[in-house]
Amino acid sequence: MGKASKLSEVAKIAGVSPITASRAIRGNGYVSEAARERVLAAAAQLNYTPDMLARRMRGDKSKLIGVFVNNYGSLVVHEIAKAISQEARNIGYDILIFNAERFDGPGRAPTCDMLSKLCDGLVLLLPNGEDGYLEVIERQRIPAVFFSFDARDVSVPVVAVENREAARAAVEHLIGLGHRRIAFIGGSRATGQSGQRQKGYADALAAAGLPVLPELMVEGRFVQAGGYAATEQLLALEQLPTAIFAANDEMAFGAIDAIHSRGLEVPAQISVIGFDDIPTASGVFPTLSTMRQPLAQMAACAVDELVAMIDGAPVASKKLAFPMELVVRNSTGPAPAA
Amino acid sequence: MGKASKLSEVAKIAGVSPITASRAIRGNGYVSEAARERVLAAAAQLNYTPDMLARRMRGDKSKLIGVFVNNYGSLVVHEIAKAISQEARNIGYDILIFNAERFDGPGRAPTCDMLSKLCDGLVLLLPNGEDGYLEVIERQRIPAVFFSFDARDVSVPVVAVENREAARAAVEHLIGLGHRRIAFIGGSRATGQSGQRQKGYADALAAAGLPVLPELMVEGRFVQAGGYAATEQLLALEQLPTAIFAANDEMAFGAIDAIHSRGLEVPAQISVIGFDDIPTASGVFPTLSTMRQPLAQMAACAVDELVAMIDGAPVASKKLAFPMELVVRNSTGPAPAA
DNA sequence: GTGAAAGCGCTAACAT
DNA sequence: ATGTTAGCGCTTTCAC
């Protein structure tokens, strides 16, 4: 009743050699009906489960996908991980989530290394472009996909949204509503996505002949509290913006909160649009206009790419960018009459 | 530049035997200064990292805590995992999150088994009371802690909140505001927590001499959409409740949403109180009154218990129940004059 | 101070 | 149809 049992024990009870027991359990080679039954019975009796560690050490598949996350705090990360988990499950893989700010820290490298061996393939979520571990992956040609990454070209497939184009669409929505003084709340620069979104913001303004003003571009670290603080900065300006484009939904929530705290109304006085469309976006008040990320499709694509590599396809550079959809809800409205 | 390098390669370059290289790298036995330096240089040159899989197969510690999650969809789970991750990190452990609805499924058992071997200890988050894997853990005396579980007595430590008492406090808050017709939205019964919260709800009503009405007790599976649907049921009643107690915040969001959709106001016409106090609770409008779970403390406690067991303390039944704090925000107010 | 042997649990390849 | 050998990468005896 104590520790887990091993194959040799099962074999002994069944009166066969370990390898025969192994064959019987995996239904692999030739095993007589009689022997097979004795083995299976013994296994059941001992509650035997094969040691995947040992199997994996021999190089067998583990049917496990590792998801490396470096910003577990964020809600999008949660949603993405959920989507990947579902997709993986559908095709017979389980996922293991490993969480660290960086993967190249001193004590962390062996763990990453171990997990990369344990898992058949890896998905790196929002990896930091400067993380040294990215190079390890590229160098060792480990089957891997980067998810939501826009920092630079890499030699593995990258699944992401069309950050720049989508940001532009968000801002064009605001411009279409008559807004002329539009602020941008950016996130941290680690994955390169915020930078692209900022470019899209500038693209839209430029196309409409509007100036790109430094005082209207603030930073909120992709977190709600950061969005709140960034918005307070904006609300302290001489001339307030009439609309805010936040580089993710969580910062948009913070922005709305800050605006309400000042006794102003959304969208009557200031419109707010987010980015990502996490589930909460439709549950808050006012419901949040935002750009929707096709997470399920992206997750499916990432998993498919990964499994292809696991099954032998070469690891190659490949950019899979998904378009986003504008979701208009109640946080954006016509610009107030000046 | 290809695959990861192994100890024997390092040893060959350094001109020593593998075991000497091993000693040098771990700084363990006697190694001459000269040999040590050559080994370290060779290791650096080859980018060598020890294979934890192989180490672990020999029974060494991995400094890894496994977090088994069976309802990854929920936001509380995300918060709890984050808290545990932080605590673990503080004392030199990393965490690995494994996500499955159940852990006793056919293909899943070997993976669970493997992870339980790979990790020094396990935290089971919101485990399903009927999951057969719980018994495996109890039987094999694997160092483990159950987190947010209230289904039955088990032979491992359990870290949870005082579900029944806290639920009672939430409802007493509503009663104190003059509410007499109070509804309850429960979650799924898997962890036993919803049941305890429902008992607390009934306790409070009974203590105030109020009837416990079946039509006021509905089910929302702990998810926002479920809370929405459950509230629609309540809003279809002949006589509406003036307050709703939801067994978690996400269902409370759904409830507020449903109420708004009917053109009613929170809390003017119907008060809503949640349970957990996830971060979004203070960002929505109206801000959500709820019961706060002392997550950081709970996580610290769980990790401490676990590490004690990893370090040799016996695995024993132990109930660690934390009190919750009432957080009054803007979603609860005086009962409307009948 | 260093190395050889043995073994963690499993299975492919090669016998028999 | 079954068993033997060998080896995945590492480290704990036990020798020298």
XYZ file of C-alpha atoms (C1' of nucleotides) in Angstrom:
708
model
C 0.000 0.000 0.000
C 3.015 2.275 0.112
C 5.089 3.536 -2.793
C 4.307 3.124 -6.436
C 4.992 -0.292 -7.847
C 7.363 -1.105 -10.634
C 7.274 -3.259 -13.669
C 9.614 -5.860 -12.225
C 7.199 -6.460 -9.372
C 4.325 -6.925 -11.743
C 6.444 -9.315 -13.754
C 7.394 -11.352 -10.733
C 3.796 -11.790 -9.641
C 2.778 -12.759 -13.146
C 5.705 -15.149 -13.330
C 7.243 -13.623 -16.435
C 10.231 -11.442 -17.249
C 9.968 -7.650 -17.073
C 10.110 -7.253 -20.807
C 7.192 -9.587 -21.331
C 5.202 -7.657 -18.799
C 6.163 -4.492 -20.615
C 4.924 -5.903 -23.899
C 1.710 -7.099 -22.386
C 0.952 -3.761 -20.826
C 1.695 -1.748 -23.912
C 0.026 -4.300 -26.173
C 3.100 -4.254 -28.327
C 4.985 -7.425 -29.281
C 3.891 -11.061 -29.182
C 2.549 -12.170 -25.851
C 0.446 -15.253 -25.250
C -3.095 -14.688 -24.150
C -2.413 -16.486 -20.887
C 0.639 -14.429 -20.025
C -1.046 -11.191 -20.980
C -3.921 -11.861 -18.659
C -1.700 -12.743 -15.749
C 0.311 -9.581 -16.282
C -2.730 -7.363 -16.541
C -4.187 -8.893 -13.431
C -0.958 -8.377 -11.533
C -0.766 -4.794 -12.743
C -4.291 -4.078 -11.621
C -3.655 -5.699 -8.286
C -0.582 -3.557 -7.704
C -2.164 -0.408 -9.082
C 0.739 -0.223 -11.445
C 1.327 2.781 -13.661
C 4.381 3.031 -15.915
C 7.057 5.487 -14.875
C 7.017 8.133 -17.566
C 10.231 9.591 -16.245
C 12.041 6.400 -17.083
C 10.301 6.121 -20.426
C 11.129 9.665 -21.272
C 14.738 9.181 -20.343
C 14.902 6.613 -23.064
C 13.624 9.200 -25.511
C 10.027 8.095 -25.782
C 7.252 10.597 -26.308
C 5.547 12.030 -23.261
C 2.472 13.450 -24.993
C 3.040 16.583 -22.981
C 3.298 20.141 -24.227
C 5.125 22.595 -22.015
C 3.758 26.113 -21.828
C 6.356 28.567 -20.573
C 4.826 31.747 -19.236
C 6.699 34.795 -18.160
C 3.941 37.061 -17.020
C 1.530 34.890 -15.229
C -0.161 37.865 -13.592
C -1.960 38.897 -16.713
C -5.479 37.754 -17.482
C -4.819 37.325 -21.190
C -2.140 34.845 -20.319
C -4.719 32.914 -18.436
C -7.061 32.941 -21.403
C -4.364 31.931 -23.833
C -3.185 29.116 -21.612
C -6.756 27.929 -21.334
C -7.209 27.958 -25.086
C -3.977 26.096 -25.691
C -4.894 23.598 -23.057
C -8.173 22.874 -24.770
C -6.655 22.496 -28.197
C -3.908 20.266 -26.931
C -6.361 18.091 -25.095
C -8.350 17.652 -28.270
C -5.465 15.963 -29.998
C -4.269 13.882 -27.130
C -1.718 16.104 -25.461
C -1.739 17.400 -21.923
C -0.069 20.630 -20.963
C 2.283 21.647 -18.238
C 2.560 25.312 -17.344
C 5.844 26.639 -16.128
C 5.926 30.121 -14.789
C 8.904 32.423 -14.438
C 9.712 36.033 -15.196
C 12.706 34.884 -17.115
C 13.902 31.483 -18.119
C 17.577 32.217 -18.099
C 17.985 32.830 -14.373
C 20.724 30.935 -12.533
C 18.693 28.276 -10.762
C 16.128 28.105 -13.509
C 18.113 26.905 -16.469
C 18.305 23.246 -15.411
C 14.576 23.207 -14.818
C 13.830 24.677 -18.222
C 16.205 22.235 -19.715
C 14.590 19.357 -17.937
C 11.111 20.436 -18.973
C 12.178 20.813 -22.549
C 13.303 17.206 -22.404
C 10.271 16.038 -20.542
C 7.825 17.671 -22.915
C 7.566 16.773 -26.566
C 7.328 20.441 -27.484
C 7.120 23.929 -26.011
C 4.912 26.979 -26.367
C 6.482 30.182 -25.095
C 3.839 32.647 -24.055
C 4.688 36.321 -24.270
C 8.391 35.581 -24.075
C 10.708 38.413 -23.230
C 12.750 39.236 -26.313
C 15.854 39.569 -24.216
C 15.548 36.268 -22.441
C 18.666 34.235 -23.105
C 16.656 31.054 -23.086
C 15.137 31.948 -26.432
C 18.517 31.436 -27.992
C 18.939 28.105 -26.310
C 15.716 27.000 -27.928
C 16.756 28.276 -31.315
C 20.182 26.719 -31.039
C 19.049 23.312 -29.872
C 16.226 23.177 -32.384
C 13.755 22.181 -29.738
C 10.241 21.942 -31.214
C 8.777 25.230 -30.044
C 6.351 27.979 -30.943
C 6.427 31.538 -29.642
C 3.002 32.917 -28.847
C 2.191 36.626 -28.797
C 5.644 37.809 -29.644
C 6.588 40.649 -31.942
C 10.070 41.660 -30.889
C 12.289 40.289 -33.642
C 12.719 37.521 -36.159
C 13.385 34.137 -34.688
C 14.047 30.733 -36.145
C 10.890 29.140 -34.770
C 7.251 29.675 -35.729
C 5.594 32.688 -34.131
C 1.845 32.898 -33.579
C 0.548 36.381 -32.900
C -2.023 38.949 -33.918
C -1.514 41.692 -36.431
C -0.617 44.113 -33.700
C 0.070 47.133 -35.800
C -2.908 46.796 -38.115
C -5.301 46.063 -35.277
C -4.079 49.012 -33.232
C -4.614 51.194 -36.233
C -8.161 49.888 -36.610
C -8.885 50.652 -32.970
C -7.713 54.222 -33.312
C -9.526 54.647 -36.608
C -12.712 53.638 -34.833
C -12.135 56.519 -32.414
C -11.294 58.926 -35.206
C -14.460 57.874 -36.986
C -16.391 58.914 -33.891
C -14.973 62.399 -34.242
C -12.150 62.144 -31.731
C -9.092 64.267 -32.435
C -7.221 64.160 -29.170
C -6.531 60.490 -28.586
C -4.175 59.120 -25.946
C -2.278 55.832 -25.965
C -1.493 53.707 -22.923
C 1.289 51.297 -23.733
C 2.460 48.179 -21.912
C 5.891 46.893 -21.094
C 8.199 46.451 -24.022
C 9.323 42.896 -23.300
C 7.497 41.073 -26.097
C 7.649 43.848 -28.639
C 3.886 43.862 -28.982
C 3.349 47.175 -27.255
C 5.770 48.845 -29.621
C 3.901 47.559 -32.652
C 0.607 48.706 -31.210
C 2.061 52.129 -30.656
C 3.162 52.225 -34.271
C -0.353 51.350 -35.368
C -1.646 54.163 -33.173
C 0.733 56.585 -34.832
C -0.181 55.215 -38.277
C -3.835 56.014 -37.724
C -3.172 59.483 -36.410
C -0.828 60.270 -39.275
C -3.283 58.991 -41.863
C -5.907 61.323 -40.415
C -3.506 64.229 -40.383
C -3.419 64.335 -36.588
C -0.259 65.071 -34.611
C 1.431 62.400 -32.530
C 1.893 64.095 -29.171
C 4.377 62.711 -26.621
C 2.274 63.886 -23.689
C -0.562 61.671 -24.879
C 1.559 58.518 -24.827
C 1.920 56.962 -21.400
C 2.884 53.595 -19.986
C 0.864 51.187 -17.855
C 2.895 47.950 -17.725
C -0.092 45.991 -19.069
C -1.692 45.893 -15.614
C -4.871 47.461 -14.313
C -3.178 49.577 -11.659
C -0.742 50.786 -14.295
C -3.621 51.809 -16.533
C -5.158 53.670 -13.637
C -1.974 55.572 -12.875
C -1.302 56.303 -16.527
C -4.787 57.718 -16.908
C -4.320 59.943 -13.874
C -1.328 61.373 -15.691
C -3.504 62.059 -18.715
C -6.241 63.594 -16.598
C -3.716 65.996 -15.128
C -3.019 67.505 -18.536
C -4.023 71.037 -19.376
C -6.155 69.774 -22.227
C -7.740 66.380 -21.659
C -7.895 63.715 -24.337
C -11.407 62.797 -25.473
C -10.450 59.209 -26.091
C -7.954 56.655 -24.824
C -6.619 53.596 -26.581
C -5.148 51.142 -24.084
C -2.817 48.430 -25.345
C -4.739 45.803 -23.402
C -8.083 45.404 -21.692
C -6.773 45.356 -18.179
C -5.245 48.777 -18.545
C -8.492 49.930 -20.135
C -10.336 48.833 -16.993
C -7.920 50.866 -14.944
C -8.470 53.823 -17.239
C -12.246 53.651 -16.899
C -11.868 53.381 -13.169
C -9.627 56.449 -13.019
C -12.011 58.438 -15.197
C -14.965 57.533 -13.006
C -12.983 58.452 -9.924
C -12.622 61.943 -11.309
C -16.348 62.197 -11.669
C -16.159 62.018 -15.457
C -18.245 59.676 -17.586
C -17.337 57.014 -20.096
C -17.974 57.469 -22.964
C -19.839 60.783 -22.620
C -16.722 62.733 -21.778
C -13.949 60.282 -22.563
C -14.110 57.168 -24.721
C -11.957 54.149 -23.906
C -11.054 51.248 -26.147
C -9.042 48.221 -25.086
C -7.216 45.387 -26.798
C -7.627 41.577 -26.471
C -11.301 41.185 -25.550
C -10.929 39.120 -22.420
C -14.216 37.780 -21.044
C -14.495 40.420 -18.336
C -14.621 43.081 -21.051
C -18.264 42.335 -21.670
C -19.115 42.103 -17.979
C -17.935 45.468 -16.784
C -19.888 48.694 -16.936
C -19.803 50.283 -19.328
C -19.020 47.256 -21.432
C -15.664 47.665 -23.091
C -15.107 48.325 -26.778
C -11.996 46.439 -27.779
C -10.160 44.457 -30.426
C -10.885 40.750 -30.320
C -8.083 38.266 -30.457
C -9.135 35.009 -32.160
C -7.649 32.961 -29.345
C -9.151 29.616 -30.161
C -7.872 29.758 -33.735
C -4.490 30.989 -32.647
C -4.195 28.267 -30.066
C -5.220 25.651 -32.601
C -2.652 26.963 -35.034
C 0.111 26.993 -32.436
C -0.645 23.472 -31.338
C -0.842 22.217 -34.899
C 2.485 23.778 -35.799
C 4.032 22.329 -32.709
C 2.728 18.844 -33.263
C 3.948 18.951 -36.839
C 7.450 19.649 -35.563
C 7.123 16.988 -32.914
C 6.223 14.586 -35.687
C 9.349 15.468 -37.554
C 8.698 18.607 -39.567
C 11.756 20.867 -39.529
C 11.830 23.745 -37.067
C 11.736 26.848 -39.201
C 11.033 30.529 -39.021
C 7.401 31.196 -39.835
C 5.189 34.108 -38.967
C 1.535 33.382 -38.361
C -0.229 36.688 -37.809
C -3.959 36.769 -37.130
C -6.260 39.683 -37.866
C -8.310 41.070 -35.007
C -11.924 42.090 -35.010
C -13.263 45.402 -33.757
C -15.876 44.844 -31.058
C -17.869 47.984 -30.412
C -19.542 48.100 -27.022
C -20.469 50.949 -24.720
C -17.164 52.471 -23.692
C -16.716 54.363 -26.943
C -18.992 57.058 -28.289
C -18.998 60.283 -30.268
C -16.474 62.906 -29.256
C -18.063 65.529 -27.023
C -18.740 68.794 -28.795
C -15.689 70.957 -28.257
C 25.782 23.588 -31.345
C 23.048 21.006 -31.603
C 21.609 18.973 -28.793
C 22.208 19.527 -25.102
C 25.538 18.255 -23.871
C 26.056 15.579 -21.295
C 28.334 15.108 -18.384
C 30.485 12.546 -20.123
C 31.319 15.048 -22.844
C 32.321 17.644 -20.311
C 34.459 15.041 -18.574
C 36.175 14.049 -21.772
C 37.112 17.619 -22.620
C 38.362 18.202 -19.104
C 40.297 14.958 -19.257
C 38.678 13.388 -16.208
C 36.121 10.701 -15.517
C 32.427 11.560 -15.480
C 32.177 11.148 -11.759
C 34.932 13.638 -11.114
C 33.219 16.094 -13.376
C 30.019 15.489 -11.468
C 31.727 16.230 -8.177
C 33.345 19.350 -9.519
C 30.105 20.721 -10.843
C 28.135 20.090 -7.712
C 31.024 21.143 -5.489
C 30.570 17.954 -3.557
C 33.443 15.531 -2.930
C 37.185 16.065 -3.141
C 38.353 17.505 -6.424
C 41.693 19.155 -7.015
C 41.638 22.842 -7.812
C 43.163 22.152 -11.224
C 40.641 19.504 -12.192
C 37.755 21.594 -10.936
C 38.734 24.513 -13.084
C 39.137 22.444 -16.190
C 35.749 20.853 -15.630
C 34.023 24.166 -15.035
C 35.620 25.627 -18.122
C 34.539 22.665 -20.222
C 31.022 22.893 -18.830
C 30.801 26.576 -19.648
C 32.151 25.973 -23.119
C 29.547 23.289 -23.790
C 26.732 25.207 -22.167
C 26.247 22.203 -20.003
C 23.267 21.912 -17.662
C 22.676 18.783 -15.630
C 19.797 16.595 -16.720
C 17.309 16.848 -13.898
C 15.341 13.989 -15.346
C 18.238 11.654 -14.768
C 18.921 13.112 -11.350
C 15.344 12.805 -10.364
C 15.203 9.223 -11.496
C 17.771 8.511 -8.891
C 15.509 10.097 -6.296
C 17.156 13.464 -5.845
C 15.187 16.592 -5.037
C 13.923 18.699 -7.901
C 12.999 21.863 -5.975
C 9.759 21.836 -7.861
C 6.248 22.020 -6.481
C 3.488 20.659 -8.655
C 0.195 22.503 -8.672
C -2.634 20.335 -9.928
C -5.599 22.331 -11.097
C -8.908 20.929 -12.135
C -10.812 24.012 -13.087
C -8.382 26.209 -14.853
C -11.125 28.350 -16.301
C -11.825 30.168 -13.099
C -10.162 33.439 -12.246
C -9.722 32.568 -8.582
C -7.666 29.625 -9.645
C -5.456 31.978 -11.495
C -5.055 34.181 -8.439
C -4.357 31.267 -6.163
C -1.803 29.813 -8.530
C -0.144 33.190 -8.714
C 0.001 33.479 -4.943
C 1.410 29.998 -4.519
C 3.937 30.667 -7.209
C 5.169 33.747 -5.403
C 5.431 32.036 -2.053
C 7.210 29.065 -3.508
C 9.651 31.263 -5.344
C 10.472 33.028 -2.098
C 11.797 29.868 -0.562
C 13.594 28.531 -3.566
C 10.979 26.372 -5.230
C 9.567 26.729 -8.695
C 6.118 25.578 -9.592
C 4.685 23.503 -12.362
C 0.998 23.773 -13.122
C -0.804 20.748 -14.415
C -4.291 21.217 -15.628
C -6.996 18.599 -15.998
C -10.642 18.269 -15.113
C -9.891 15.066 -13.369
C -6.681 13.352 -12.546
C -7.897 9.805 -12.667
C -8.682 9.648 -16.362
C -7.281 6.732 -18.375
C -4.416 8.472 -20.153
C -3.799 10.886 -17.321
C -2.786 8.626 -14.480
C 0.767 7.960 -15.695
C 1.313 11.673 -16.169
C 0.092 12.478 -12.675
C 2.221 9.726 -11.368
C 5.232 11.008 -13.207
C 4.688 14.547 -12.010
C 4.287 13.393 -8.454
C 7.693 11.793 -8.797
C 9.193 14.718 -10.605
C 8.005 17.269 -8.075
C 9.042 17.241 -4.458
C 5.494 17.952 -3.379
C 2.015 18.688 -4.700
C -0.670 21.294 -4.152
C -4.097 20.234 -5.356
C -6.210 23.234 -6.213
C -9.940 22.908 -5.886
C -9.733 19.153 -6.248
C -12.887 17.275 -7.087
C -13.894 15.264 -4.038
C -14.738 12.311 -6.213
C -11.476 12.208 -8.110
C -9.890 8.840 -7.628
C -6.455 10.365 -7.695
C -7.021 11.864 -4.260
C -6.944 8.380 -2.848
C -3.761 7.563 -4.678
C -2.162 10.543 -2.979
C -3.462 9.545 0.405
C -2.409 5.949 -0.065
C 1.081 6.648 -1.320
C 1.716 9.327 1.296
C 2.963 11.745 -1.299
C 3.720 15.122 0.289
C 0.632 17.075 -0.692
C -1.722 19.822 0.399
C -5.291 20.284 -0.761
C -6.215 23.909 -1.387
C -9.760 25.227 -1.270
C -11.395 21.946 -0.519
C -14.263 21.305 1.835
C -15.777 18.051 0.698
C -14.630 15.568 3.314
C -11.896 14.631 5.728
C -8.680 13.562 4.112
C -5.359 12.368 5.408
C -3.376 15.338 4.095
C -3.383 18.975 5.215
C -6.172 21.090 3.796
C -5.875 24.851 3.377
C -9.173 26.643 2.870
C -11.318 29.492 4.061
C -14.033 29.259 6.659
C -16.640 28.831 3.976
C -19.657 28.444 6.160
C -18.848 31.270 8.575
C -17.871 33.672 5.794
C -21.006 32.946 3.811
C -23.004 33.626 6.905
C -21.213 36.956 7.377
C -21.969 37.939 3.795
C -25.652 37.251 4.218
C -25.737 38.961 7.603
C -24.346 42.045 5.910
C -27.346 41.975 3.585
C -29.757 41.343 6.427
C -28.224 44.267 8.288
C -29.081 46.452 5.299
C -32.711 45.503 5.710
C -32.926 42.789 3.091
C -35.426 40.020 3.762
C -35.671 38.298 0.425
C -32.165 37.142 -0.316
C -31.199 34.740 -3.086
C -28.223 32.392 -3.269
C -26.323 31.461 -6.397
C -24.288 28.334 -5.783
C -21.418 26.827 -7.763
C -20.659 23.289 -8.752
C -20.453 20.819 -5.915
C -17.118 19.257 -6.800
C -14.978 20.706 -4.011
C -17.654 20.827 -1.368
C -17.152 24.539 -0.913
C -20.404 25.590 -2.499
C -22.318 23.330 -0.173
C -20.687 24.874 2.878
C -21.431 28.355 1.611
C -25.017 27.408 1.124
C -25.162 26.165 4.687
C -23.778 29.496 5.891
C -26.439 31.242 3.860
C -29.112 29.149 5.521
C -27.546 29.724 8.936
C -27.830 33.468 8.549
C -31.405 33.339 7.349
C -32.408 31.008 10.138
C -30.735 33.162 12.777
C -32.720 36.125 11.506
C -35.932 34.153 11.481
C -36.156 34.234 7.701
C -37.387 31.305 5.631
C -35.052 29.351 3.387
C -36.884 29.260 0.072
C -35.933 26.723 -2.611
C -36.885 29.075 -5.424
C -34.265 31.539 -4.208
C -31.439 29.026 -4.433
C -30.061 28.595 -7.933
C -26.909 27.225 -9.517
C -24.303 28.992 -11.655
C -21.384 26.532 -11.960
C -18.989 29.174 -10.582
C -18.781 30.900 -13.970
C -19.942 34.309 -15.106
C -22.333 33.040 -17.747
C -23.790 30.683 -15.160
C -24.335 33.575 -12.782
C -26.071 35.462 -15.552
C -28.396 32.605 -16.359
C -29.100 31.892 -12.714
C -30.009 35.529 -12.160
C -32.377 35.481 -15.098
C -34.137 32.645 -13.362
C -34.426 34.760 -10.236
C -35.641 37.779 -12.194
C -38.395 35.665 -13.660
C -39.883 35.032 -10.235
C -43.227 36.451 -9.224
C -41.599 38.303 -6.363
C -38.026 39.428 -6.975
C -35.278 39.107 -4.394
C -33.862 42.409 -3.151
C -30.414 40.945 -2.710
C -28.283 38.182 -4.158
C -25.393 36.360 -2.565
C -23.233 34.688 -5.196
C -20.845 31.947 -4.123
C -18.034 33.576 -6.092
C -17.225 36.908 -7.692
C -17.464 35.756 -11.260
C -21.058 34.677 -10.816
C -21.699 37.997 -9.062
C -20.455 39.813 -12.174
C -22.863 37.775 -14.237
C -25.630 38.628 -11.817
C -24.963 42.363 -12.023
C -24.858 42.108 -15.776
C -28.196 40.307 -15.897
C -29.766 42.858 -13.565
C -28.537 45.742 -15.682
C -29.805 44.027 -18.787
C -33.289 44.090 -17.297
C -32.984 47.812 -16.776
C -32.729 47.446 -13.006
C -30.070 49.092 -10.901
C -27.483 47.723 -8.525
C -27.758 48.301 -5.610
C -30.773 50.617 -5.757
C -33.163 47.832 -6.651
C -31.113 44.717 -6.062
C -27.953 44.356 -4.004
C -25.285 41.843 -5.006
C -22.479 40.447 -2.901
C -19.795 38.108 -4.138
C -17.188 35.819 -2.614
C -13.366 35.712 -3.061
C -12.488 39.339 -3.846
C -10.597 38.822 -7.065
C -8.856 41.969 -8.353
C -11.507 42.719 -10.957
C -14.032 43.085 -8.136
C -12.779 46.571 -7.406
C -12.543 47.540 -11.071
C -16.091 46.891 -12.202
C -18.993 49.275 -11.863
C -20.510 49.289 -9.424
C -17.556 47.994 -7.444
C -18.384 44.658 -5.912
C -18.994 44.046 -2.232
C -17.542 40.663 -1.411
C -15.753 38.455 1.094
C -11.996 38.659 0.882
C -9.914 35.531 0.815
C -6.485 36.076 2.441
C -4.754 34.427 -0.491
C -1.201 35.426 0.271
C -1.424 34.021 3.777
C -3.141 30.903 2.606
C -0.561 30.330 -0.081
C 2.248 30.866 2.399
C 0.661 28.417 4.773
C 0.170 25.799 2.079
C 3.728 26.090 0.879
C 5.110 25.958 4.412
C 3.138 22.860 5.228
C 4.239 21.247 2.031
C 7.895 22.032 2.500
C 7.741 20.683 6.035
C 6.504 17.389 4.642
C 9.102 17.423 1.904
C 11.691 17.854 4.610
C 10.444 14.805 6.391
C 7.509 15.822 8.556
C 4.837 13.131 8.515
C 1.903 13.562 6.173
C -1.098 13.987 8.415
C -4.650 15.206 8.386
C -4.764 18.858 9.344
C -7.382 21.486 8.693
C -6.178 25.027 8.177
C -9.225 27.255 7.817
C -8.808 30.979 7.269
C -11.343 33.635 8.210
C -12.516 35.969 5.475
C -13.036 39.687 5.657
C -16.161 41.505 4.560
C -15.330 44.136 1.959
C -18.178 46.574 1.500
C -18.164 48.368 -1.819
C -20.925 49.799 -3.972
C -22.901 46.779 -5.088
C -24.737 46.435 -1.794
C -27.046 49.017 -0.267
C -30.179 49.366 1.830
C -33.139 47.271 0.813
C -35.603 49.296 -1.254
C -38.691 50.343 0.689
C -41.262 47.612 0.110
C 42.059 12.989 -4.917
C 40.192 9.859 -8.424
C 37.866 6.099 -10.753
C 35.048 1.581 -11.543
C 30.979 -0.603 -10.690
C 26.162 -0.588 -9.850
C 21.594 0.859 -10.339
C 17.288 4.261 -10.711
C 12.735 1.927 -14.225
C 12.052 1.140 -18.612
C 12.320 -0.915 -23.441
C 14.687 -1.696 -28.584
C 17.506 -4.939 -30.503
C 19.075 -9.110 -30.561
C 18.965 -13.812 -29.242
C 16.558 -18.338 -28.197
C 6.397 -16.517 -27.609
C 9.797 -15.318 -24.229
C 14.269 -13.909 -22.228
C 19.099 -11.470 -22.246
C 21.795 -7.618 -23.013
C 22.521 -3.043 -23.059
C 21.876 1.762 -22.308
C 19.177 6.488 -21.497
C 22.430 10.390 -17.807
C 23.452 10.694 -13.515
C 25.488 9.783 -8.719
C 26.260 6.706 -4.318
C 28.926 3.254 -2.560
C 33.274 1.166 -2.489
C 37.970 0.601 -4.078
C 42.574 2.432 -5.188
